[in-house]
Amino acid sequence: MKTADPELMRAINRFTILDTIRRHGPISRIEISERSELSTTTVSAITASLLDDGLILTRHEGDLRDVAVRGRPRVMLELNPDAARVVGAKIASNRMTFVVTNFKGEVRSALTLDLRVDRQPIGVIADLIEDGVRRCVVDAGLSLDEIDSVCIGLPGVIEHRTGRVLTSPVFRDTEVNFAAEMTERLRTATIVESDAHAVTLAHHWFGKARDLNDVVLVSLERTLGLGVLHDGQLFRGAGGLNHNLGDLVLGMGPEGPVRLSSKAGESAILGAHPAASRFAEAIQLGRGMQHAQGLIEAEDNALVSAAANAGEAVGIALANIVTLFAPPRIIVLGSSLMLGKPFLESMSTAYAAAMPPSLKNVAELVFDHSAEEIWAQGAAVVALCELYESPWGTTGPAQGL
């Protein structure tokens, strides 16, 4: 009988303990053993190594000077916030958001730049991202030499293993090895990640999935993204590919497959309205959804109908996701939520109708209207995952905390 690789087992145990401290610290060694189901001997050995590496700190509960207190003060363990510093970036067609965080994921500085970057040459986009990273690092009172890793979150289809961007609405080129491009420019290890995956991890660390190890996130932006977290790990497809939810087939039509993007994508929704000059300009500037929100409130029939159709398609897609994964919670976020009542009511009705009776009460739907910063913070979490020395690494089928 083949025995387990001892180095892999040690890496798994080290990761488990570090993540337990992150989630529950300050925490004692006994509590770590109870929560992780690892022996006290294993916990003591690994926490000693983590202390030597400067990744965790000790904190004493109780007053060492109070001789009236019986017994020794409890030694609690917590992450060392200064163990690492990373940059996370969220790049959209009309906006770039950057954050610098410490090892605990706490934001040290944030920067948002409103400018249209889509369809620019790769070199121009890289210049803008480099400038944004450097400015945010300076705002944090640091230099780039003090940054351990950078992660850039992009919409589209990303191969996490290699950092190649297969397709993205931000780029006019395909098959771009953007991780290599930015690593060379910044001279800092740079990861490129799906923005939907990044924000899924952000919600697991800080947001609406902190209490869960299994969750699905649906991103309704210019592209439709999906993040699936199982047993605390982010699921990835072959080669580390992310999921493009917009490619989901809802049925067959006269011209072939009817995909979710053709019903609920931003282009499908905004294209339902006549291209009046003001609306066309708003779309070009990346503010089409905000403008559509006002028109829907004014009862523009074309957009009300488009929003309802999009909501119905998303509701069916959500029901299919629950049928496949049965997650306890689905987090829905993105600019499509601006469409308001016609979209949300149609989505809820279709979701309820499409759900199998046996799964009707399995998943909780949660809507998130967070600011752009959480997307960039999620990218920073991806970078931190690498520094946490996950045993699955950057090349495995799953990654996450």
GROMACS .gro file of C-alpha atoms in nm:
model
  401
    1MET     CA    1   0.000   0.000   0.000
    2LYS     CA    2   0.144   0.336  -0.107
    3THR     CA    3   0.192   0.587   0.175
    4ALA     CA    4   0.117   0.957   0.146
    5ASP     CA    5   0.394   1.196   0.047
    6PRO     CA    6   0.520   1.332   0.381
    7GLU     CA    7   0.621   1.667   0.229
    8LEU     CA    8   0.274   1.711   0.078
    9MET     CA    9   0.106   1.619   0.405
   10ARG     CA   10   0.324   1.869   0.591
   11ALA     CA   11   0.236   2.139   0.337
   12ILE     CA   12  -0.135   2.061   0.374
   13ASN     CA   13  -0.111   2.073   0.754
   14ARG     CA   14   0.087   2.398   0.745
   15PHE     CA   15  -0.170   2.555   0.514
   16THR     CA   16  -0.457   2.432   0.732
   17ILE     CA   17  -0.305   2.575   1.048
   18LEU     CA   18  -0.221   2.908   0.889
   19ASP     CA   19  -0.572   2.938   0.750
   20THR     CA   20  -0.722   2.847   1.089
   21ILE     CA   21  -0.521   3.124   1.251
   22ARG     CA   22  -0.632   3.368   0.980
   23ARG     CA   23  -0.998   3.286   1.025
   24HIS     CA   24  -1.015   3.250   1.404
   25GLY     CA   25  -0.713   3.428   1.551
   26PRO     CA   26  -0.604   3.527   1.802
   27ILE     CA   27  -0.633   3.157   1.884
   28SER     CA   28  -0.455   2.914   2.113
   29ARG     CA   29  -0.273   2.602   2.001
   30ILE     CA   30  -0.531   2.383   2.173
   31GLU     CA   31  -0.813   2.557   1.981
   32ILE     CA   32  -0.620   2.520   1.655
   33SER     CA   33  -0.590   2.147   1.724
   34GLU     CA   34  -0.964   2.120   1.792
   35ARG     CA   35  -1.069   2.318   1.483
   36SER     CA   36  -0.820   2.158   1.244
   37GLU     CA   37  -0.845   1.806   1.391
   38LEU     CA   38  -0.466   1.787   1.394
   39SER     CA   39  -0.270   1.653   1.690
   40THR     CA   40  -0.132   1.897   1.945
   41THR     CA   41   0.219   1.773   1.861
   42THR     CA   42   0.170   1.856   1.491
   43VAL     CA   43   0.022   2.197   1.575
   44SER     CA   44   0.309   2.280   1.811
   45ALA     CA   45   0.574   2.185   1.554
   46ILE     CA   46   0.415   2.376   1.266
   47THR     CA   47   0.330   2.689   1.467
   48ALA     CA   48   0.692   2.697   1.588
   49SER     CA   49   0.802   2.694   1.223
   50LEU     CA   50   0.553   2.968   1.136
   51LEU     CA   51   0.684   3.180   1.423
   52ASP     CA   52   1.043   3.129   1.304
   53ASP     CA   53   0.936   3.235   0.953
   54GLY     CA   54   0.775   3.551   1.091
   55LEU     CA   55   0.430   3.465   0.952
   56ILE     CA   56   0.253   3.462   1.290
   57LEU     CA   57   0.290   3.642   1.622
   58THR     CA   58   0.219   3.551   1.982
   59ARG     CA   59  -0.010   3.744   2.212
   60HIS     CA   60  -0.041   3.680   2.585
   61GLU     CA   61  -0.386   3.693   2.744
   62GLY     CA   62  -0.367   3.806   3.105
   63ASP     CA   63  -0.124   4.021   3.299
   64LEU     CA   64   0.221   3.870   3.354
   65ARG     CA   65   0.271   4.107   3.649
   66ASP     CA   66  -0.041   3.993   3.837
   67VAL     CA   67   0.089   3.724   4.074
   68ALA     CA   68  -0.264   3.677   4.213
   69VAL     CA   69  -0.373   3.520   3.886
   70ARG     CA   70  -0.328   3.144   3.905
   71GLY     CA   71  -0.160   2.968   3.615
   72ARG     CA   72   0.029   3.108   3.323
   73PRO     CA   73  -0.127   3.356   3.075
   74ARG     CA   74  -0.266   3.193   2.762
   75VAL     CA   75  -0.044   3.225   2.456
   76MET     CA   76  -0.257   3.322   2.157
   77LEU     CA   77  -0.146   3.315   1.795
   78GLU     CA   78  -0.236   3.558   1.517
   79LEU     CA   79  -0.113   3.651   1.172
   80ASN     CA   80   0.176   3.894   1.146
   81PRO     CA   81   0.032   4.174   0.930
   82ASP     CA   82   0.382   4.284   0.828
   83ALA     CA   83   0.483   3.940   0.701
   84ALA     CA   84   0.394   4.040   0.345
   85ARG     CA   85   0.248   4.321   0.136
   86VAL     CA   86   0.067   4.267  -0.192
   87VAL     CA   87  -0.111   4.470  -0.459
   88GLY     CA   88  -0.449   4.373  -0.602
   89ALA     CA   89  -0.595   4.534  -0.914
   90LYS     CA   90  -0.935   4.512  -1.081
   91ILE     CA   91  -0.926   4.616  -1.446
   92ALA     CA   92  -1.255   4.693  -1.622
   93SER     CA   93  -1.319   4.851  -1.958
   94ASN     CA   94  -1.369   5.196  -1.809
   95ARG     CA   95  -1.211   5.180  -1.465
   96MET     CA   96  -0.904   5.053  -1.283
   97THR     CA   97  -0.901   4.997  -0.908
   98PHE     CA   98  -0.591   4.917  -0.702
   99VAL     CA   99  -0.533   4.827  -0.337
  100VAL     CA  100  -0.227   4.752  -0.127
  101THR     CA  101  -0.291   4.507   0.157
  102ASN     CA  102  -0.087   4.349   0.433
  103PHE     CA  103  -0.062   3.976   0.514
  104LYS     CA  104  -0.402   3.985   0.686
  105GLY     CA  105  -0.570   4.134   0.379
  106GLU     CA  106  -0.620   4.472   0.545
  107VAL     CA  107  -0.617   4.763   0.298
  108ARG     CA  108  -0.322   4.999   0.336
  109SER     CA  109  -0.411   5.222   0.040
  110ALA     CA  110  -0.662   5.230  -0.245
  111LEU     CA  111  -0.674   5.406  -0.580
  112THR     CA  112  -0.946   5.425  -0.846
  113LEU     CA  113  -0.886   5.566  -1.195
  114ASP     CA  114  -1.185   5.632  -1.419
  115LEU     CA  115  -1.060   5.603  -1.775
  116ARG     CA  116  -1.146   5.397  -2.077
  117VAL     CA  117  -0.883   5.131  -2.141
  118ASP     CA  118  -1.059   4.873  -2.357
  119ARG     CA  119  -0.931   4.814  -2.710
  120GLN     CA  120  -0.612   5.005  -2.643
  121PRO     CA  121  -0.285   4.840  -2.751
  122ILE     CA  122  -0.153   4.597  -2.489
  123GLY     CA  123   0.147   4.821  -2.428
  124VAL     CA  124  -0.076   5.118  -2.342
  125ILE     CA  125  -0.290   4.912  -2.102
  126ALA     CA  126   0.024   4.774  -1.938
  127ASP     CA  127   0.160   5.131  -1.899
  128LEU     CA  128  -0.161   5.242  -1.727
  129ILE     CA  129  -0.166   4.943  -1.492
  130GLU     CA  130   0.202   4.990  -1.407
  131ASP     CA  131   0.142   5.356  -1.323
  132GLY     CA  132  -0.163   5.264  -1.110
  133VAL     CA  133   0.029   4.999  -0.917
  134ARG     CA  134   0.322   5.232  -0.852
  135ARG     CA  135   0.095   5.519  -0.739
  136CYS     CA  136  -0.099   5.296  -0.500
  137VAL     CA  137   0.223   5.157  -0.354
  138VAL     CA  138   0.360   5.509  -0.296
  139ASP     CA  139   0.028   5.609  -0.134
  140ALA     CA  140   0.080   5.321   0.112
  141GLY     CA  141   0.416   5.469   0.210
  142LEU     CA  142   0.604   5.184   0.044
  143SER     CA  143   0.829   5.118  -0.253
  144LEU     CA  144   0.775   4.849  -0.514
  145ASP     CA  145   1.077   4.664  -0.372
  146GLU     CA  146   0.872   4.609  -0.055
  147ILE     CA  147   0.585   4.441  -0.243
  148ASP     CA  148   0.589   4.061  -0.242
  149SER     CA  149   0.336   3.996  -0.517
  150VAL     CA  150   0.085   4.161  -0.750
  151CYS     CA  151  -0.241   4.015  -0.881
  152ILE     CA  152  -0.440   4.166  -1.167
  153GLY     CA  153  -0.806   4.071  -1.198
  154LEU     CA  154  -0.956   4.087  -1.548
  155PRO     CA  155  -1.290   3.994  -1.706
  156GLY     CA  156  -1.281   3.721  -1.968
  157VAL     CA  157  -1.126   3.375  -1.995
  158ILE     CA  158  -0.799   3.350  -1.803
  159GLU     CA  159  -0.561   3.056  -1.775
  160HIS     CA  160  -0.449   3.093  -1.417
  161ARG     CA  161  -0.166   2.841  -1.448
  162THR     CA  162   0.022   3.042  -1.711
  163GLY     CA  163  -0.124   3.390  -1.667
  164ARG     CA  164  -0.244   3.395  -2.028
  165VAL     CA  165  -0.554   3.596  -2.113
  166LEU     CA  166  -0.731   3.391  -2.379
  167THR     CA  167  -1.005   3.649  -2.436
  168SER     CA  168  -1.112   3.963  -2.253
  169PRO     CA  169  -1.334   4.259  -2.341
  170VAL     CA  170  -1.052   4.480  -2.213
  171PHE     CA  171  -0.805   4.354  -2.475
  172ARG     CA  172  -0.837   4.371  -2.850
  173ASP     CA  173  -0.582   4.089  -2.876
  174THR     CA  174  -0.624   3.725  -2.776
  175GLU     CA  175  -0.382   3.477  -2.621
  176VAL     CA  176  -0.193   3.748  -2.432
  177ASN     CA  177   0.069   3.634  -2.180
  178PHE     CA  178  -0.008   3.926  -1.955
  179ALA     CA  179   0.145   3.784  -1.637
  180ALA     CA  180   0.486   3.770  -1.806
  181GLU     CA  181   0.440   4.121  -1.946
  182MET     CA  182   0.359   4.275  -1.607
  183THR     CA  183   0.617   4.071  -1.415
  184GLU     CA  184   0.888   4.208  -1.642
  185ARG     CA  185   0.762   4.566  -1.610
  186LEU     CA  186   0.714   4.564  -1.233
  187ARG     CA  187   1.001   4.325  -1.159
  188THR     CA  188   0.765   4.170  -0.907
  189ALA     CA  189   0.592   3.833  -0.928
  190THR     CA  190   0.259   3.907  -1.099
  191ILE     CA  191  -0.047   3.684  -1.121
  192VAL     CA  192  -0.335   3.733  -1.365
  193GLU     CA  193  -0.672   3.607  -1.248
  194SER     CA  194  -1.037   3.609  -1.346
  195ASP     CA  195  -1.209   3.900  -1.170
  196ALA     CA  196  -1.500   3.668  -1.080
  197HIS     CA  197  -1.262   3.428  -0.908
  198ALA     CA  198  -1.094   3.713  -0.724
  199VAL     CA  199  -1.416   3.861  -0.588
  200THR     CA  200  -1.529   3.511  -0.482
  201LEU     CA  201  -1.223   3.484  -0.259
  202ALA     CA  202  -1.282   3.839  -0.132
  203HIS     CA  203  -1.628   3.741  -0.014
  204HIS     CA  204  -1.487   3.427   0.147
  205TRP     CA  205  -1.231   3.630   0.340
  206PHE     CA  206  -1.422   3.948   0.421
  207GLY     CA  207  -1.773   3.949   0.276
  208LYS     CA  208  -2.092   3.751   0.247
  209ALA     CA  209  -1.929   3.406   0.253
  210ARG     CA  210  -1.705   3.440   0.559
  211ASP     CA  211  -1.910   3.179   0.740
  212LEU     CA  212  -1.903   2.926   0.454
  213ASN     CA  213  -1.659   2.692   0.282
  214ASP     CA  214  -1.900   2.625  -0.005
  215VAL     CA  215  -2.048   2.909  -0.207
  216VAL     CA  216  -2.119   3.011  -0.565
  217LEU     CA  217  -2.076   3.367  -0.690
  218VAL     CA  218  -2.235   3.498  -1.010
  219SER     CA  219  -2.092   3.817  -1.158
  220LEU     CA  220  -2.320   4.012  -1.391
  221GLU     CA  221  -2.085   4.265  -1.544
  222ARG     CA  222  -1.995   4.330  -1.907
  223THR     CA  223  -1.908   3.962  -1.910
  224LEU     CA  224  -2.092   3.703  -1.701
  225GLY     CA  225  -1.859   3.530  -1.457
  226LEU     CA  226  -1.884   3.240  -1.215
  227GLY     CA  227  -1.685   3.151  -0.904
  228VAL     CA  228  -1.730   2.817  -0.729
  229LEU     CA  229  -1.578   2.765  -0.385
  230HIS     CA  230  -1.587   2.409  -0.249
  231ASP     CA  231  -1.443   2.299   0.083
  232GLY     CA  232  -1.266   2.634   0.108
  233GLN     CA  233  -1.095   2.594  -0.229
  234LEU     CA  234  -1.161   2.779  -0.551
  235PHE     CA  235  -1.252   2.530  -0.824
  236ARG     CA  236  -1.074   2.573  -1.156
  237GLY     CA  237  -1.120   2.396  -1.486
  238ALA     CA  238  -0.856   2.225  -1.698
  239GLY     CA  239  -0.534   2.424  -1.711
  240GLY     CA  240  -0.668   2.655  -1.441
  241LEU     CA  241  -0.932   2.806  -1.670
  242ASN     CA  242  -1.212   3.007  -1.518
  243HIS     CA  243  -1.578   2.968  -1.608
  244ASN     CA  244  -1.741   3.198  -1.864
  245LEU     CA  245  -2.101   3.185  -1.752
  246GLY     CA  246  -2.213   3.377  -2.058
  247ASP     CA  247  -2.139   3.069  -2.270
  248LEU     CA  248  -2.401   2.864  -2.082
  249VAL     CA  249  -2.656   2.726  -2.331
  250LEU     CA  250  -3.020   2.787  -2.238
  251GLY     CA  251  -3.169   2.612  -2.543
  252MET     CA  252  -3.164   2.589  -2.921
  253GLY     CA  253  -3.301   2.852  -3.158
  254PRO     CA  254  -3.336   2.883  -3.535
  255GLU     CA  255  -2.977   3.007  -3.560
  256GLY     CA  256  -2.824   2.757  -3.319
  257PRO     CA  257  -2.751   2.755  -2.944
  258VAL     CA  258  -2.908   3.031  -2.734
  259ARG     CA  259  -2.645   3.134  -2.482
  260LEU     CA  260  -2.694   3.326  -2.159
  261SER     CA  261  -2.489   3.620  -2.288
  262SER     CA  262  -2.735   3.671  -2.576
  263LYS     CA  263  -3.014   3.728  -2.324
  264ALA     CA  264  -2.846   3.869  -2.014
  265GLY     CA  265  -2.518   4.015  -2.136
  266GLU     CA  266  -2.471   4.390  -2.113
  267SER     CA  267  -2.463   4.426  -2.491
  268ALA     CA  268  -2.791   4.236  -2.529
  269ILE     CA  269  -2.964   4.451  -2.266
  270LEU     CA  270  -2.837   4.790  -2.379
  271GLY     CA  271  -2.877   4.702  -2.747
  272ALA     CA  272  -3.253   4.682  -2.697
  273HIS     CA  273  -3.275   5.062  -2.677
  274PRO     CA  274  -3.254   5.286  -2.985
  275ALA     CA  275  -2.906   5.432  -3.010
  276ALA     CA  276  -2.991   5.791  -2.918
  277SER     CA  277  -2.682   6.010  -2.900
  278ARG     CA  278  -2.683   6.056  -2.521
  279PHE     CA  279  -2.737   5.684  -2.455
  280ALA     CA  280  -2.474   5.586  -2.713
  281GLU     CA  281  -2.222   5.818  -2.548
  282ALA     CA  282  -2.300   5.671  -2.206
  283ILE     CA  283  -2.240   5.320  -2.339
  284GLN     CA  284  -1.912   5.425  -2.500
  285LEU     CA  285  -1.794   5.569  -2.168
  286GLY     CA  286  -1.887   5.249  -1.984
  287ARG     CA  287  -2.186   5.407  -1.810
  288GLY     CA  288  -2.459   5.238  -2.008
  289MET     CA  289  -2.611   5.058  -1.711
  290GLN     CA  290  -2.633   5.375  -1.505
  291HIS     CA  291  -2.811   5.548  -1.792
  292ALA     CA  292  -3.038   5.247  -1.844
  293GLN     CA  293  -3.131   5.260  -1.477
  294GLY     CA  294  -3.273   5.609  -1.518
  295LEU     CA  295  -3.460   5.515  -1.836
  296ILE     CA  296  -3.616   5.211  -1.668
  297GLU     CA  297  -3.731   5.428  -1.377
  298ALA     CA  298  -3.891   5.653  -1.643
  299GLU     CA  299  -4.068   5.341  -1.780
  300ASP     CA  300  -3.882   5.308  -2.109
  301ASN     CA  301  -4.068   5.009  -2.255
  302ALA     CA  302  -3.778   4.870  -2.459
  303LEU     CA  303  -3.538   4.862  -2.165
  304VAL     CA  304  -3.801   4.740  -1.918
  305SER     CA  305  -3.867   4.446  -2.149
  306ALA     CA  306  -3.494   4.380  -2.200
  307ALA     CA  307  -3.433   4.389  -1.824
  308ALA     CA  308  -3.719   4.143  -1.763
  309ASN     CA  309  -3.590   3.907  -2.033
  310ALA     CA  310  -3.240   3.924  -1.888
  311GLY     CA  311  -3.372   3.857  -1.539
  312GLU     CA  312  -3.562   3.551  -1.660
  313ALA     CA  313  -3.250   3.409  -1.828
  314VAL     CA  314  -3.037   3.468  -1.518
  315GLY     CA  315  -3.302   3.307  -1.298
  316ILE     CA  316  -3.295   2.993  -1.512
  317ALA     CA  317  -2.914   2.991  -1.504
  318LEU     CA  318  -2.914   3.021  -1.123
  319ALA     CA  319  -3.154   2.728  -1.096
  320ASN     CA  320  -2.922   2.522  -1.317
  321ILE     CA  321  -2.628   2.613  -1.093
  322VAL     CA  322  -2.815   2.501  -0.782
  323THR     CA  323  -2.911   2.178  -0.958
  324LEU     CA  324  -2.542   2.111  -1.034
  325PHE     CA  325  -2.371   2.227  -0.713
  326ALA     CA  326  -2.644   2.261  -0.444
  327PRO     CA  327  -2.452   2.544  -0.272
  328PRO     CA  328  -2.586   2.681   0.057
  329ARG     CA  329  -2.553   3.034  -0.081
  330ILE     CA  330  -2.534   3.209  -0.418
  331ILE     CA  331  -2.397   3.563  -0.418
  332VAL     CA  332  -2.514   3.772  -0.713
  333LEU     CA  333  -2.340   4.100  -0.789
  334GLY     CA  334  -2.254   4.331  -1.075
  335SER     CA  335  -2.382   4.621  -1.280
  336SER     CA  336  -2.693   4.435  -1.400
  337LEU     CA  337  -2.841   4.477  -1.052
  338MET     CA  338  -2.883   4.846  -1.145
  339LEU     CA  339  -3.170   4.740  -1.373
  340GLY     CA  340  -3.384   4.722  -1.062
  341LYS     CA  341  -3.734   4.587  -1.019
  342PRO     CA  342  -3.806   4.447  -1.368
  343PHE     CA  343  -3.481   4.251  -1.362
  344LEU     CA  344  -3.498   4.130  -1.003
  345GLU     CA  345  -3.866   4.031  -1.006
  346SER     CA  346  -3.831   3.843  -1.334
  347MET     CA  347  -3.519   3.667  -1.208
  348SER     CA  348  -3.685   3.560  -0.881
  349THR     CA  349  -3.994   3.430  -1.059
  350ALA     CA  350  -3.795   3.229  -1.314
  351TYR     CA  351  -3.560   3.096  -1.047
  352ALA     CA  352  -3.849   2.972  -0.832
  353ALA     CA  353  -4.025   2.813  -1.130
  354ALA     CA  354  -3.712   2.637  -1.259
  355MET     CA  355  -3.593   2.494  -0.927
  356PRO     CA  356  -3.648   2.120  -0.873
  357PRO     CA  357  -3.888   2.069  -0.579
  358SER     CA  358  -3.626   1.870  -0.386
  359LEU     CA  359  -3.382   2.165  -0.394
  360LYS     CA  360  -3.615   2.460  -0.339
  361ASN     CA  361  -3.483   2.542   0.009
  362VAL     CA  362  -3.118   2.446  -0.043
  363ALA     CA  363  -2.961   2.772  -0.160
  364GLU     CA  364  -2.993   3.124  -0.021
  365LEU     CA  365  -2.979   3.403  -0.280
  366VAL     CA  366  -2.780   3.704  -0.163
  367PHE     CA  367  -2.735   4.026  -0.360
  368ASP     CA  368  -2.426   4.239  -0.318
  369HIS     CA  369  -2.390   4.604  -0.417
  370SER     CA  370  -2.028   4.643  -0.300
  371ALA     CA  371  -1.801   4.912  -0.435
  372GLU     CA  372  -1.520   4.837  -0.679
  373GLU     CA  373  -1.267   4.811  -0.397
  374ILE     CA  374  -1.375   4.459  -0.294
  375TRP     CA  375  -1.292   4.331  -0.644
  376ALA     CA  376  -0.936   4.463  -0.615
  377GLN     CA  377  -0.915   4.334  -0.258
  378GLY     CA  378  -1.008   3.992  -0.398
  379ALA     CA  379  -0.715   4.011  -0.638
  380ALA     CA  380  -0.493   4.085  -0.339
  381VAL     CA  381  -0.632   3.774  -0.167
  382VAL     CA  382  -0.531   3.565  -0.470
  383ALA     CA  383  -0.175   3.695  -0.427
  384LEU     CA  384  -0.189   3.617  -0.055
  385CYS     CA  385  -0.301   3.262  -0.131
  386GLU     CA  386   0.028   3.210  -0.312
  387LEU     CA  387   0.222   3.346  -0.015
  388TYR     CA  388   0.028   3.120   0.222
  389GLU     CA  389   0.203   2.833   0.043
  390SER     CA  390  -0.114   2.647  -0.043
  391PRO     CA  391  -0.023   2.282  -0.110
  392TRP     CA  392  -0.225   2.303  -0.431
  393GLY     CA  393  -0.002   2.584  -0.559
  394THR     CA  394  -0.070   2.784  -0.876
  395THR     CA  395  -0.074   2.481  -1.101
  396GLY     CA  396  -0.326   2.261  -0.924
  397PRO     CA  397  -0.696   2.217  -1.002
  398ALA     CA  398  -0.804   2.421  -0.703
  399GLN     CA  399  -0.678   2.719  -0.511
  400GLY     CA  400  -0.818   2.922  -0.229
  401LEU     CA  401  -0.869   2.955   0.140
   0.00000   0.00000   0.00000
